[in-house]
PDB file of C-alpha atoms and ligand atoms in Angstrom:
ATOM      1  CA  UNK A   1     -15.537 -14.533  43.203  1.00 97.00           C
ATOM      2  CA  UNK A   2     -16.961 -17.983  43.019  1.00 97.00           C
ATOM      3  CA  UNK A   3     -16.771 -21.286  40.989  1.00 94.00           C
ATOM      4  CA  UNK A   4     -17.222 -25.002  41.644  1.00 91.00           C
ATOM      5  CA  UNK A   5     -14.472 -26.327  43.336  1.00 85.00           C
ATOM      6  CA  UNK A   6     -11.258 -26.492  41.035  1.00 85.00           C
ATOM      7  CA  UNK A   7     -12.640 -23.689  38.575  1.00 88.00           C
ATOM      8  CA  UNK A   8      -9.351 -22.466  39.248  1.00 89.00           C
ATOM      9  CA  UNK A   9     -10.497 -19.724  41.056  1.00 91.00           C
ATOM     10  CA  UNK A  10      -7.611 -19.474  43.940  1.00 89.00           C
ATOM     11  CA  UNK A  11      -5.118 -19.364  41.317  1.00 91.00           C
ATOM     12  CA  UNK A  12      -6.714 -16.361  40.175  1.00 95.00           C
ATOM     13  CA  UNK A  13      -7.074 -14.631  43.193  1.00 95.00           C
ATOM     14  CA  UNK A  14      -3.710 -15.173  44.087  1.00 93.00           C
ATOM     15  CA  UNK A  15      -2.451 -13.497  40.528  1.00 96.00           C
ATOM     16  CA  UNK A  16      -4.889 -10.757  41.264  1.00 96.00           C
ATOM     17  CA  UNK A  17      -3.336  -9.901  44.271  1.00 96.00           C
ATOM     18  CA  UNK A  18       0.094  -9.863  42.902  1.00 96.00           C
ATOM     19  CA  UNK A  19      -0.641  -7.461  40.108  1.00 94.00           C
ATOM     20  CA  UNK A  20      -2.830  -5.088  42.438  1.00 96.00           C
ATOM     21  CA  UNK A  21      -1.974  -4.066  45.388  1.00 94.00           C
ATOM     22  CA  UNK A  22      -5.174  -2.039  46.336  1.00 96.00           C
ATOM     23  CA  UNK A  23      -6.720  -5.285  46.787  1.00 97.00           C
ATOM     24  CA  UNK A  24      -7.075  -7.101  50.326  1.00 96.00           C
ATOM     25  CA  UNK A  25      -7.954 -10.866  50.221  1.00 97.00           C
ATOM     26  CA  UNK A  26     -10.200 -11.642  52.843  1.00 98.00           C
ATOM     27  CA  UNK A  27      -9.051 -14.528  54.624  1.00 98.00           C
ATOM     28  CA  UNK A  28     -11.803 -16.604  55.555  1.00 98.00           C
ATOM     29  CA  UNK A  29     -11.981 -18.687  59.077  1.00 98.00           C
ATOM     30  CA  UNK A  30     -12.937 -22.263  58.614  1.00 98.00           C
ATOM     31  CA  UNK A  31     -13.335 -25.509  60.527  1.00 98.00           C
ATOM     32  CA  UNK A  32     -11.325 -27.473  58.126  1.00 96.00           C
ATOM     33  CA  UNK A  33      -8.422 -29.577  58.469  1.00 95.00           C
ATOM     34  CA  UNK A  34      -5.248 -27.481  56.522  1.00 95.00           C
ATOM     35  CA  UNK A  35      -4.327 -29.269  52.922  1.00 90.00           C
ATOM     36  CA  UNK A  36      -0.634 -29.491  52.890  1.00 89.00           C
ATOM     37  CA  UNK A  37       1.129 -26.301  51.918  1.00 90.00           C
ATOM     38  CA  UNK A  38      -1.412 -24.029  53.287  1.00 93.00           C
ATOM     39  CA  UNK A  39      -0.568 -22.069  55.626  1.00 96.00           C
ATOM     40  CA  UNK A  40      -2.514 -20.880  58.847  1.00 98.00           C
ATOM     41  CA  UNK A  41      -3.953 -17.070  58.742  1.00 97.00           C
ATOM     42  CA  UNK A  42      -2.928 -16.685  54.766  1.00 95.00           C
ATOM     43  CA  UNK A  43      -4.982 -18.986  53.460  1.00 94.00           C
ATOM     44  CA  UNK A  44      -7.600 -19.636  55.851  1.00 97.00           C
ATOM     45  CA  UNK A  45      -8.002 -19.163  59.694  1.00 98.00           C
ATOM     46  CA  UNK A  46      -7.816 -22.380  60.982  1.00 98.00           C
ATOM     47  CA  UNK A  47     -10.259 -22.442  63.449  1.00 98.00           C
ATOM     48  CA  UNK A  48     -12.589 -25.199  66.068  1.00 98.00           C
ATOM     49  CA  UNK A  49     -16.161 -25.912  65.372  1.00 98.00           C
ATOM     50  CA  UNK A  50     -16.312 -24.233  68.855  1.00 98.00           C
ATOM     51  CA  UNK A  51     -14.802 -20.696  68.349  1.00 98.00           C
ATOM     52  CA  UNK A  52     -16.548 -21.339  65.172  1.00 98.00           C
ATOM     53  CA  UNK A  53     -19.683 -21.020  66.935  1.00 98.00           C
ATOM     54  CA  UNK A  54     -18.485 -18.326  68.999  1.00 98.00           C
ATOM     55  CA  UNK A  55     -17.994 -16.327  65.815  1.00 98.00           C
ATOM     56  CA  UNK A  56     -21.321 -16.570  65.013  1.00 98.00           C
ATOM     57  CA  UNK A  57     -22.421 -15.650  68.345  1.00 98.00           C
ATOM     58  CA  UNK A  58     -20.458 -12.406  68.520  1.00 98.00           C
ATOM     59  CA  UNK A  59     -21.679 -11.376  65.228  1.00 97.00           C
ATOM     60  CA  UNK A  60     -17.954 -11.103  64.080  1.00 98.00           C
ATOM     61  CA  UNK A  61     -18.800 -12.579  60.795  1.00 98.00           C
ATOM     62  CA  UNK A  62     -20.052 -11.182  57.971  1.00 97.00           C
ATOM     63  CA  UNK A  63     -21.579 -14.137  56.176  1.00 98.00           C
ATOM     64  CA  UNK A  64     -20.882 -18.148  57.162  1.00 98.00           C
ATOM     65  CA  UNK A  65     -22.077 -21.363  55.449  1.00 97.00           C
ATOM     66  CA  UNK A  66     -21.699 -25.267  55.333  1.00 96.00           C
ATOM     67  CA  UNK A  67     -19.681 -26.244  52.430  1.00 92.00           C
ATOM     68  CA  UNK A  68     -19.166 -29.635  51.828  1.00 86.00           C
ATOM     69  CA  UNK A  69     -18.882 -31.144  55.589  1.00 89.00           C
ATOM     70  CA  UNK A  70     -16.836 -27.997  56.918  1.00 96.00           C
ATOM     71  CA  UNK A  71     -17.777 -24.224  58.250  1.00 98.00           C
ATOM     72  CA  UNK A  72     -16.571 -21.489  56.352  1.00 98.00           C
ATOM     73  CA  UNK A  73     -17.469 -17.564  57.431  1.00 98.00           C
ATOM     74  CA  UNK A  74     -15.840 -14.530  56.299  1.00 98.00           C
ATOM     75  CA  UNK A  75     -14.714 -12.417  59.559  1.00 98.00           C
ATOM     76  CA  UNK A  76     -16.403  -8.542  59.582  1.00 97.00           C
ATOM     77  CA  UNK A  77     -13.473  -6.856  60.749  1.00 98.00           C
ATOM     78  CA  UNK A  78     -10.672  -6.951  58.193  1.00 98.00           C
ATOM     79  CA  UNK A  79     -12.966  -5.887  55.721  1.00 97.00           C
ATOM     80  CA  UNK A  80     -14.492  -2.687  57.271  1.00 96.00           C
ATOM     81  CA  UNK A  81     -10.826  -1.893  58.249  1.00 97.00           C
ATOM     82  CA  UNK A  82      -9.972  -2.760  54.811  1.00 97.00           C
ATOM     83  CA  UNK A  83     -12.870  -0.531  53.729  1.00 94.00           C
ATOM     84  CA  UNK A  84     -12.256   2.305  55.647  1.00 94.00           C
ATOM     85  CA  UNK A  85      -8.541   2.671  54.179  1.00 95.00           C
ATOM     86  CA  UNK A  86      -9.959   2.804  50.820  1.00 92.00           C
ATOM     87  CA  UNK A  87      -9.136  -0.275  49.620  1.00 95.00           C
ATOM     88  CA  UNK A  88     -10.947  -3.110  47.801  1.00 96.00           C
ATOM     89  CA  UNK A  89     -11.571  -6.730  49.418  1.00 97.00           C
ATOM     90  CA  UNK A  90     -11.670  -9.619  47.146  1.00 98.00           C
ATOM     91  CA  UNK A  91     -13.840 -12.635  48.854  1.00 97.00           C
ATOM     92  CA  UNK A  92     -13.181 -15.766  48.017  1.00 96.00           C
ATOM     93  CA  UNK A  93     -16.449 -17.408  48.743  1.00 96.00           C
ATOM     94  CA  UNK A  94     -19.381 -19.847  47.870  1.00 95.00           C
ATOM     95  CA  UNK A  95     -22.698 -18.648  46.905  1.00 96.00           C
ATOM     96  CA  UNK A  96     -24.217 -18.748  49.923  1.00 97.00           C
ATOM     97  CA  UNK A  97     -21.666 -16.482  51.239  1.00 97.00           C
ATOM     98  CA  UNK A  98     -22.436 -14.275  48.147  1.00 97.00           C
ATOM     99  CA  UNK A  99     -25.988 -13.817  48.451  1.00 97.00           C
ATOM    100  CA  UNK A 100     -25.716 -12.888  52.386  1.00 97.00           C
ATOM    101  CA  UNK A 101     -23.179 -10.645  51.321  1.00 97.00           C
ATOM    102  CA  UNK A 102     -25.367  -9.107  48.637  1.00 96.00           C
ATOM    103  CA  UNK A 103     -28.221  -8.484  51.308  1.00 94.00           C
ATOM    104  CA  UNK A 104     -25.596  -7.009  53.613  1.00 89.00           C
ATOM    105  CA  UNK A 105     -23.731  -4.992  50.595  1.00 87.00           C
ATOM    106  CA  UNK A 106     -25.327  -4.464  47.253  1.00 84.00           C
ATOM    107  CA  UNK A 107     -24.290  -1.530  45.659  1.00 88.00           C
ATOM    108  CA  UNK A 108     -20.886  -2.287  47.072  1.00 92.00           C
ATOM    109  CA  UNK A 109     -20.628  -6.244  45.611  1.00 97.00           C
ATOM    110  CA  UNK A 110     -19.310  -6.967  42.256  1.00 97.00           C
ATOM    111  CA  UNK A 111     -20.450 -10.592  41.412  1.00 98.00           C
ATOM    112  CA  UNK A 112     -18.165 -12.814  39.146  1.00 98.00           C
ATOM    113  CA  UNK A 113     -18.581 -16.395  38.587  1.00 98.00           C
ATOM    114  CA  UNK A 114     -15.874 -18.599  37.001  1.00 97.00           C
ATOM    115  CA  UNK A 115     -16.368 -21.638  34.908  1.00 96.00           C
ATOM    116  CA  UNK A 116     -14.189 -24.553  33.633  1.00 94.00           C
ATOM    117  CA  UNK A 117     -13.732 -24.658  30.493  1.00 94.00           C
ATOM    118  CA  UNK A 118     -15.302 -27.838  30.465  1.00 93.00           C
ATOM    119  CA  UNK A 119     -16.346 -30.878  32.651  1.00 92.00           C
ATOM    120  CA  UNK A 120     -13.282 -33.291  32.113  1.00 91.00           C
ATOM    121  CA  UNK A 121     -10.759 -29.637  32.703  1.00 90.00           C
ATOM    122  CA  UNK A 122     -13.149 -29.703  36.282  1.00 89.00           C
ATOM    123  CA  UNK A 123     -12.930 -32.953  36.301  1.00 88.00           C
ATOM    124  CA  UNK A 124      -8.984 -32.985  36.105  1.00 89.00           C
ATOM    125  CA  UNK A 125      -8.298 -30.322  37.946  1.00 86.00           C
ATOM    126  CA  UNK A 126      -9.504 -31.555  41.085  1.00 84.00           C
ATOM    127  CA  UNK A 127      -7.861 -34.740  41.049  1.00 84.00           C
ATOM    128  CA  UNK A 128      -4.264 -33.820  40.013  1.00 83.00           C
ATOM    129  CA  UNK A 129      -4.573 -30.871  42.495  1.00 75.00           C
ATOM    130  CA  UNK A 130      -3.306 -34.020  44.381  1.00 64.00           C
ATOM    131  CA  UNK A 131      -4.507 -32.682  47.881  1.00 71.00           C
ATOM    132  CA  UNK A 132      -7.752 -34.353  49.120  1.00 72.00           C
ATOM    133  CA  UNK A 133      -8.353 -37.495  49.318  1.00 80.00           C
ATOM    134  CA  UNK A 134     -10.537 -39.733  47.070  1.00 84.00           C
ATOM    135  CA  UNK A 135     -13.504 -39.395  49.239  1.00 86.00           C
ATOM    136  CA  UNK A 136     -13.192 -35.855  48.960  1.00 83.00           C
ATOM    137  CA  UNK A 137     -12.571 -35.468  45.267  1.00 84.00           C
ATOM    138  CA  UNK A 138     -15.841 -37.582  44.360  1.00 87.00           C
ATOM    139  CA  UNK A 139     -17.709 -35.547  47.017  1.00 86.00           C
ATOM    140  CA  UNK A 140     -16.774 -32.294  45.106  1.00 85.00           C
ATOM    141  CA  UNK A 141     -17.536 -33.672  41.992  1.00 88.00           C
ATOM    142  CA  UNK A 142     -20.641 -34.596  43.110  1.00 89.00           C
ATOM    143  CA  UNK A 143     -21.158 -31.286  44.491  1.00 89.00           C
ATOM    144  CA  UNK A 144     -19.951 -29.488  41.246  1.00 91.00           C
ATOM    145  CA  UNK A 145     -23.585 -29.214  39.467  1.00 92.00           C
ATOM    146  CA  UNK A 146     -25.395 -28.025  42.204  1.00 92.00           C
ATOM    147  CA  UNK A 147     -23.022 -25.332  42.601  1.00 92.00           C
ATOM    148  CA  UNK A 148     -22.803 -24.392  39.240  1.00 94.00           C
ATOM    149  CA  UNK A 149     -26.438 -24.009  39.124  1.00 96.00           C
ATOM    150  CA  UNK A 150     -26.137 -20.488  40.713  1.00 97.00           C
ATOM    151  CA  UNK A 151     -23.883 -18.909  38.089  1.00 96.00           C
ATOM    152  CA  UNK A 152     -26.983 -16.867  37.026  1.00 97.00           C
ATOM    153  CA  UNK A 153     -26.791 -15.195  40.397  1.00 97.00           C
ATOM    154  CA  UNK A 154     -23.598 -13.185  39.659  1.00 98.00           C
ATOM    155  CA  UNK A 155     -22.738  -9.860  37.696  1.00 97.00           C
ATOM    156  CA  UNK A 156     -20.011 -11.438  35.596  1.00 98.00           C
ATOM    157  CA  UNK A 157     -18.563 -14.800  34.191  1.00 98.00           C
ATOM    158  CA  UNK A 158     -15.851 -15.453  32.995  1.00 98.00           C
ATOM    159  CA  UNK A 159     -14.617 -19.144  31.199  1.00 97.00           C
ATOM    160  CA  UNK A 160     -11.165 -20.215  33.243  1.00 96.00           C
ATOM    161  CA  UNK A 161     -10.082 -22.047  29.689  1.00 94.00           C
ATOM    162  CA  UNK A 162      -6.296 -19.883  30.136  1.00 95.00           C
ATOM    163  CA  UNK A 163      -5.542 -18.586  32.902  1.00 94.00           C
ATOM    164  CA  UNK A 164      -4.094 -15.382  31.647  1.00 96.00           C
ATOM    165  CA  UNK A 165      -6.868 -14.898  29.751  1.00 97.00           C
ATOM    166  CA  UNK A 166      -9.288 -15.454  32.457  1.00 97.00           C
ATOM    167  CA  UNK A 167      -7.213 -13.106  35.346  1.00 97.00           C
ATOM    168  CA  UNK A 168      -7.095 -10.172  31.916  1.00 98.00           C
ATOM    169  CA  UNK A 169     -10.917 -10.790  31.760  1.00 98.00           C
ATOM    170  CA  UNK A 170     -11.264 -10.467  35.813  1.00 98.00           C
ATOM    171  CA  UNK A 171      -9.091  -7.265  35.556  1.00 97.00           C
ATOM    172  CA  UNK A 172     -11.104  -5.690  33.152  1.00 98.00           C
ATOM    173  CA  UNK A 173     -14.061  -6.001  35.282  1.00 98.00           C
ATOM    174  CA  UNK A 174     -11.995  -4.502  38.100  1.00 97.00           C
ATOM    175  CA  UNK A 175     -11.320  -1.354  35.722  1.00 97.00           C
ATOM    176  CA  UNK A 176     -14.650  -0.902  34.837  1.00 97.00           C
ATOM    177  CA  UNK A 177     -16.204  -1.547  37.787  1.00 97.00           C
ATOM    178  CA  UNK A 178     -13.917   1.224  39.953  1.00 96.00           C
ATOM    179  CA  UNK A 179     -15.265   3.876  36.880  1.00 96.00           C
ATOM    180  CA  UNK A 180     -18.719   3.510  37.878  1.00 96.00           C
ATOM    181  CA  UNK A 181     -19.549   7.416  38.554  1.00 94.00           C
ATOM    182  CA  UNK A 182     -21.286   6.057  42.306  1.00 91.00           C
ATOM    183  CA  UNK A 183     -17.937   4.588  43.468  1.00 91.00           C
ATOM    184  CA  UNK A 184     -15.505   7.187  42.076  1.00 92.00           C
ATOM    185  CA  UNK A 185     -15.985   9.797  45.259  1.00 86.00           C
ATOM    186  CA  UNK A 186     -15.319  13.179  44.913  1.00 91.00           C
ATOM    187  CA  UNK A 187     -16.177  13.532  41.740  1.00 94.00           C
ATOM    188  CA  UNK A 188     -18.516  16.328  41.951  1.00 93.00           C
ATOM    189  CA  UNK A 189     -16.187  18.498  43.623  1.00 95.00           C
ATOM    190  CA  UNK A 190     -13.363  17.945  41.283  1.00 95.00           C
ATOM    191  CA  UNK A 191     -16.701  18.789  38.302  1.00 96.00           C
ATOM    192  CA  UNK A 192     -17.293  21.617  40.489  1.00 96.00           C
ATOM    193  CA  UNK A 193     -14.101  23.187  40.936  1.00 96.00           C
ATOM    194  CA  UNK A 194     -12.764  22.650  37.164  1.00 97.00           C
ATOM    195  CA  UNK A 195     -15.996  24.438  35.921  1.00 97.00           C
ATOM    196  CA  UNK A 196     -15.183  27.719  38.383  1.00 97.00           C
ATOM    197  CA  UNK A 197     -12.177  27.704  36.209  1.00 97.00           C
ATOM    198  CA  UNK A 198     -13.630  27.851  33.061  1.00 95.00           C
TER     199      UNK A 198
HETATM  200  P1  LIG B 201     -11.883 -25.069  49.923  1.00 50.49           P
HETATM  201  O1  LIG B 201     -12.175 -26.059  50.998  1.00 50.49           O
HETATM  202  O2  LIG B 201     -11.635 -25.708  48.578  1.00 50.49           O
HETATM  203  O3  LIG B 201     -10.782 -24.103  50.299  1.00 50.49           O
HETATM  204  O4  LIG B 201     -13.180 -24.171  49.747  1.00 50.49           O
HETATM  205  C1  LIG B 201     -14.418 -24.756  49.499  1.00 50.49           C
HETATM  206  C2  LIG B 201     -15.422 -23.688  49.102  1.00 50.49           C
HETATM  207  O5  LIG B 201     -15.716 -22.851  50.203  1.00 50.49           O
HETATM  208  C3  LIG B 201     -14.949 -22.774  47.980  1.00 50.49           C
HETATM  209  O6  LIG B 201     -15.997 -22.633  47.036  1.00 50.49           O
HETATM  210  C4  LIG B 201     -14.711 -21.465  48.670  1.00 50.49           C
HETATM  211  O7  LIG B 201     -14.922 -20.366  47.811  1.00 50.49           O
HETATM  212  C5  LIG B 201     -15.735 -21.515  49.769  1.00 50.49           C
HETATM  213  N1  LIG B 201     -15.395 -20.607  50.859  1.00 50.49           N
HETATM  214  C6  LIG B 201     -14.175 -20.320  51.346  1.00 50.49           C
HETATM  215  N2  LIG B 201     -14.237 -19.420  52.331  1.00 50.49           N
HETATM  216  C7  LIG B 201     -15.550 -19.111  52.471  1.00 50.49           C
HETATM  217  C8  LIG B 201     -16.262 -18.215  53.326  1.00 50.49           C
HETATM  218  O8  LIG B 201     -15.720 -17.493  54.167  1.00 50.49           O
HETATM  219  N3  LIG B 201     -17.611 -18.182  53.190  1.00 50.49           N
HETATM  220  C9  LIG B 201     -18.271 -18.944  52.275  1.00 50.49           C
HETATM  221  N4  LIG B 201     -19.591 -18.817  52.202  1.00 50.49           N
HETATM  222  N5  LIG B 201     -17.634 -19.803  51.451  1.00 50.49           N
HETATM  223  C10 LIG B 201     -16.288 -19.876  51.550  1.00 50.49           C
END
Protein backbone atom coordinates (compact mmCIF):
# COMPACT_ATOMS: atom_id res chain seq x y z
CA UNK A 1 0.00 0.00 0.00
CA UNK A 2 1.13 3.47 -0.80
CA UNK A 3 -0.03 7.17 -0.76
CA UNK A 4 1.56 10.60 -0.33
CA UNK A 5 2.36 11.21 3.01
CA UNK A 6 -0.87 11.74 5.23
CA UNK A 7 -3.20 9.82 2.65
CA UNK A 8 -4.08 8.21 5.72
CA UNK A 9 -2.64 5.18 4.81
CA UNK A 10 -1.16 3.95 8.42
CA UNK A 11 -4.48 4.36 9.82
CA UNK A 12 -5.59 1.90 7.45
CA UNK A 13 -3.12 -0.54 7.85
CA UNK A 14 -3.44 -0.52 11.36
CA UNK A 15 -7.49 -1.26 11.04
CA UNK A 16 -6.53 -3.91 8.57
CA UNK A 17 -4.59 -5.66 10.88
CA UNK A 18 -7.10 -5.58 13.59
CA UNK A 19 -9.88 -7.08 11.56
CA UNK A 20 -7.50 -9.82 9.92
CA UNK A 21 -5.39 -11.66 11.54
CA UNK A 22 -3.80 -13.62 8.56
CA UNK A 23 -2.10 -10.51 7.83
CA UNK A 24 1.63 -9.69 9.00
CA UNK A 25 2.70 -5.98 8.78
CA UNK A 26 6.07 -5.77 7.72
CA UNK A 27 7.90 -3.57 9.87
CA UNK A 28 10.22 -1.62 7.98
CA UNK A 29 13.93 -0.55 9.36
CA UNK A 30 14.66 3.08 8.92
CA UNK A 31 17.26 5.71 9.74
CA UNK A 32 14.79 8.09 11.12
CA UNK A 33 14.49 9.80 14.28
CA UNK A 34 11.10 8.07 16.21
CA UNK A 35 7.91 10.69 16.14
CA UNK A 36 6.56 10.63 19.59
CA UNK A 37 4.32 7.70 20.35
CA UNK A 38 5.99 5.34 18.08
CA UNK A 39 7.35 2.76 19.33
CA UNK A 40 10.70 0.90 18.42
CA UNK A 41 10.29 -2.62 16.41
CA UNK A 42 6.24 -2.00 15.95
CA UNK A 43 6.34 0.72 13.99
CA UNK A 44 9.61 0.90 12.48
CA UNK A 45 13.12 -0.56 13.33
CA UNK A 46 14.93 2.17 14.48
CA UNK A 47 18.07 1.75 13.07
CA UNK A 48 21.91 3.87 12.26
CA UNK A 49 22.76 5.01 8.83
CA UNK A 50 25.59 2.47 9.59
CA UNK A 51 23.78 -0.90 10.22
CA UNK A 52 21.71 0.70 7.64
CA UNK A 53 24.38 0.16 5.28
CA UNK A 54 25.20 -3.07 6.64
CA UNK A 55 21.70 -4.17 5.68
CA UNK A 56 22.26 -3.47 2.37
CA UNK A 57 25.47 -5.17 2.32
CA UNK A 58 24.17 -8.48 3.66
CA UNK A 59 21.43 -8.49 1.24
CA UNK A 60 18.95 -8.73 4.25
CA UNK A 61 16.63 -6.36 2.61
CA UNK A 62 14.24 -6.85 0.26
CA UNK A 63 13.85 -3.41 -1.27
CA UNK A 64 15.37 0.12 0.38
CA UNK A 65 14.99 3.76 -0.77
CA UNK A 66 15.62 7.51 0.20
CA UNK A 67 12.47 9.08 1.25
CA UNK A 68 12.50 12.45 2.09
CA UNK A 69 16.12 12.87 3.88
CA UNK A 70 15.86 9.34 5.70
CA UNK A 71 16.56 5.43 4.64
CA UNK A 72 13.79 3.22 4.66
CA UNK A 73 14.22 -0.77 3.53
CA UNK A 74 11.92 -3.50 4.15
CA UNK A 75 13.97 -6.49 5.94
CA UNK A 76 13.75 -10.09 3.74
CA UNK A 77 13.34 -12.25 6.56
CA UNK A 78 10.02 -11.68 8.31
CA UNK A 79 8.40 -11.86 5.17
CA UNK A 80 9.65 -15.24 3.74
CA UNK A 81 9.00 -16.54 7.34
CA UNK A 82 5.78 -14.85 7.11
CA UNK A 83 5.37 -16.48 3.68
CA UNK A 84 6.24 -19.76 4.43
CA UNK A 85 3.46 -20.00 7.31
CA UNK A 86 0.93 -19.12 4.84
CA UNK A 87 0.23 -15.90 5.71
CA UNK A 88 -0.11 -12.55 3.89
CA UNK A 89 2.39 -9.46 4.47
CA UNK A 90 1.03 -6.07 4.09
CA UNK A 91 4.04 -3.47 3.17
CA UNK A 92 3.74 -0.29 4.02
CA UNK A 93 5.98 1.34 1.51
CA UNK A 94 6.82 4.14 -1.09
CA UNK A 95 6.91 3.50 -4.69
CA UNK A 96 10.21 2.89 -5.06
CA UNK A 97 9.95 0.17 -2.63
CA UNK A 98 6.95 -1.06 -4.76
CA UNK A 99 8.44 -1.31 -8.02
CA UNK A 100 11.68 -3.28 -6.59
CA UNK A 101 9.28 -5.34 -4.98
CA UNK A 102 7.32 -5.93 -8.17
CA UNK A 103 10.65 -7.03 -10.02
CA UNK A 104 11.43 -9.26 -7.05
CA UNK A 105 7.57 -10.53 -6.68
CA UNK A 106 5.02 -10.02 -9.38
CA UNK A 107 2.55 -12.48 -9.45
CA UNK A 108 2.73 -12.39 -5.70
CA UNK A 109 2.20 -8.22 -5.29
CA UNK A 110 -1.15 -6.73 -5.08
CA UNK A 111 -0.68 -2.93 -5.82
CA UNK A 112 -3.07 -0.36 -4.10
CA UNK A 113 -2.62 3.26 -4.07
CA UNK A 114 -4.56 5.60 -1.73
CA UNK A 115 -5.58 9.12 -2.39
CA UNK A 116 -6.89 12.09 -0.31
CA UNK A 117 -9.87 13.00 -0.93
CA UNK A 118 -8.60 16.18 -1.86
CA UNK A 119 -5.56 18.59 -1.58
CA UNK A 120 -6.64 20.82 1.48
CA UNK A 121 -7.86 16.97 3.40
CA UNK A 122 -3.73 16.25 2.41
CA UNK A 123 -3.07 19.35 3.17
CA UNK A 124 -4.70 19.13 6.76
CA UNK A 125 -3.89 16.03 7.57
CA UNK A 126 -0.34 16.46 7.72
CA UNK A 127 -0.27 19.40 9.77
CA UNK A 128 -2.74 18.53 12.59
CA UNK A 129 -1.04 15.05 12.65
CA UNK A 130 0.89 17.47 14.99
CA UNK A 131 4.19 15.33 14.84
CA UNK A 132 6.88 16.85 12.53
CA UNK A 133 7.99 19.86 12.57
CA UNK A 134 7.27 22.78 10.16
CA UNK A 135 10.25 22.09 8.09
CA UNK A 136 9.09 18.75 7.69
CA UNK A 137 5.44 19.32 6.95
CA UNK A 138 6.31 21.84 3.97
CA UNK A 139 8.94 19.32 2.80
CA UNK A 140 6.14 16.64 2.48
CA UNK A 141 3.93 18.85 0.95
CA UNK A 142 6.29 19.68 -1.39
CA UNK A 143 6.99 16.16 -1.96
CA UNK A 144 3.21 15.22 -2.24
CA UNK A 145 2.89 15.71 -6.25
CA UNK A 146 5.76 13.97 -7.20
CA UNK A 147 4.64 11.10 -5.32
CA UNK A 148 1.32 11.08 -6.42
CA UNK A 149 2.47 11.02 -9.89
CA UNK A 150 3.01 7.19 -9.66
CA UNK A 151 -0.54 6.21 -8.73
CA UNK A 152 -0.81 4.77 -12.30
CA UNK A 153 1.78 2.24 -11.26
CA UNK A 154 -0.51 0.27 -8.89
CA UNK A 155 -3.35 -2.46 -9.31
CA UNK A 156 -5.90 -0.59 -7.24
CA UNK A 157 -6.95 2.91 -5.81
CA UNK A 158 -8.88 3.65 -3.59
CA UNK A 159 -10.13 7.59 -2.44
CA UNK A 160 -9.33 7.80 1.63
CA UNK A 161 -12.53 10.44 1.74
CA UNK A 162 -14.01 7.95 5.03
CA UNK A 163 -12.08 5.91 6.45
CA UNK A 164 -14.47 3.06 6.83
CA UNK A 165 -15.26 3.31 3.53
CA UNK A 166 -11.80 3.30 2.30
CA UNK A 167 -10.48 0.11 4.81
CA UNK A 168 -14.28 -1.79 3.26
CA UNK A 169 -12.86 -0.87 -0.22
CA UNK A 170 -9.15 -2.24 0.77
CA UNK A 171 -10.91 -5.41 2.16
CA UNK A 172 -12.68 -6.12 -0.78
CA UNK A 173 -9.60 -6.17 -2.74
CA UNK A 174 -8.15 -8.53 -0.13
CA UNK A 175 -11.25 -10.96 -0.84
CA UNK A 176 -10.92 -10.90 -4.30
CA UNK A 177 -7.54 -10.96 -4.63
CA UNK A 178 -7.05 -14.38 -2.24
CA UNK A 179 -9.92 -16.00 -4.97
CA UNK A 180 -7.66 -15.65 -7.77
CA UNK A 181 -7.61 -19.52 -8.97
CA UNK A 182 -3.28 -19.09 -9.08
CA UNK A 183 -3.15 -18.25 -5.34
CA UNK A 184 -5.88 -20.55 -3.99
CA UNK A 185 -3.42 -23.88 -3.80
CA UNK A 186 -4.73 -27.09 -3.87
CA UNK A 187 -7.35 -26.51 -5.79
CA UNK A 188 -6.92 -29.07 -8.36
CA UNK A 189 -6.76 -31.78 -6.00
CA UNK A 190 -9.79 -30.83 -4.08
CA UNK A 191 -11.44 -30.59 -8.32
CA UNK A 192 -9.88 -33.85 -8.61
CA UNK A 193 -11.01 -35.72 -5.76
CA UNK A 194 -14.78 -34.29 -5.71
CA UNK A 195 -15.11 -35.43 -9.42
CA UNK A 196 -13.92 -39.30 -8.39
CA UNK A 197 -16.99 -38.93 -6.34
CA UNK A 198 -19.32 -38.11 -8.77
P1 LIG B 1 7.06 8.03 7.42
O1 LIG B 1 8.36 8.72 7.68
O2 LIG B 1 5.90 8.99 7.31
O3 LIG B 1 6.78 6.92 8.41
O4 LIG B 1 7.18 7.32 6.01
C1 LIG B 1 7.55 8.04 4.88
C2 LIG B 1 7.32 7.20 3.64
O5 LIG B 1 8.24 6.12 3.60
C3 LIG B 1 5.93 6.58 3.54
O6 LIG B 1 5.44 6.78 2.23
C4 LIG B 1 6.17 5.12 3.78
O7 LIG B 1 5.23 4.32 3.11
C5 LIG B 1 7.55 4.95 3.21
N1 LIG B 1 8.21 3.76 3.74
C6 LIG B 1 8.13 3.26 4.99
N2 LIG B 1 8.84 2.14 5.11
C7 LIG B 1 9.39 1.90 3.89
C8 LIG B 1 10.22 0.87 3.37
O8 LIG B 1 10.62 -0.09 4.04
N3 LIG B 1 10.59 0.97 2.07
C9 LIG B 1 10.18 2.00 1.28
N4 LIG B 1 10.57 2.00 0.01
N5 LIG B 1 9.39 3.00 1.73
C10 LIG B 1 9.00 2.94 3.02
Amino acid sequence: MSSPSGAGKTTLSRKLLADDKNISLSVSVTTRKARTGEVDGKDYHFITKDRFEQMIARRELLEWAQVFDNLYGTPKAPVDAALAEGRDVLFDIDWQGTQQLAQAMEDDLVRVFILPPDADSLRTRLITRNQDSSTVVAKRMAEAPRELSHWAEYDYVVVNADVDRALAQVVAILTAERLRRKRQIGLSEFVREMTTKL
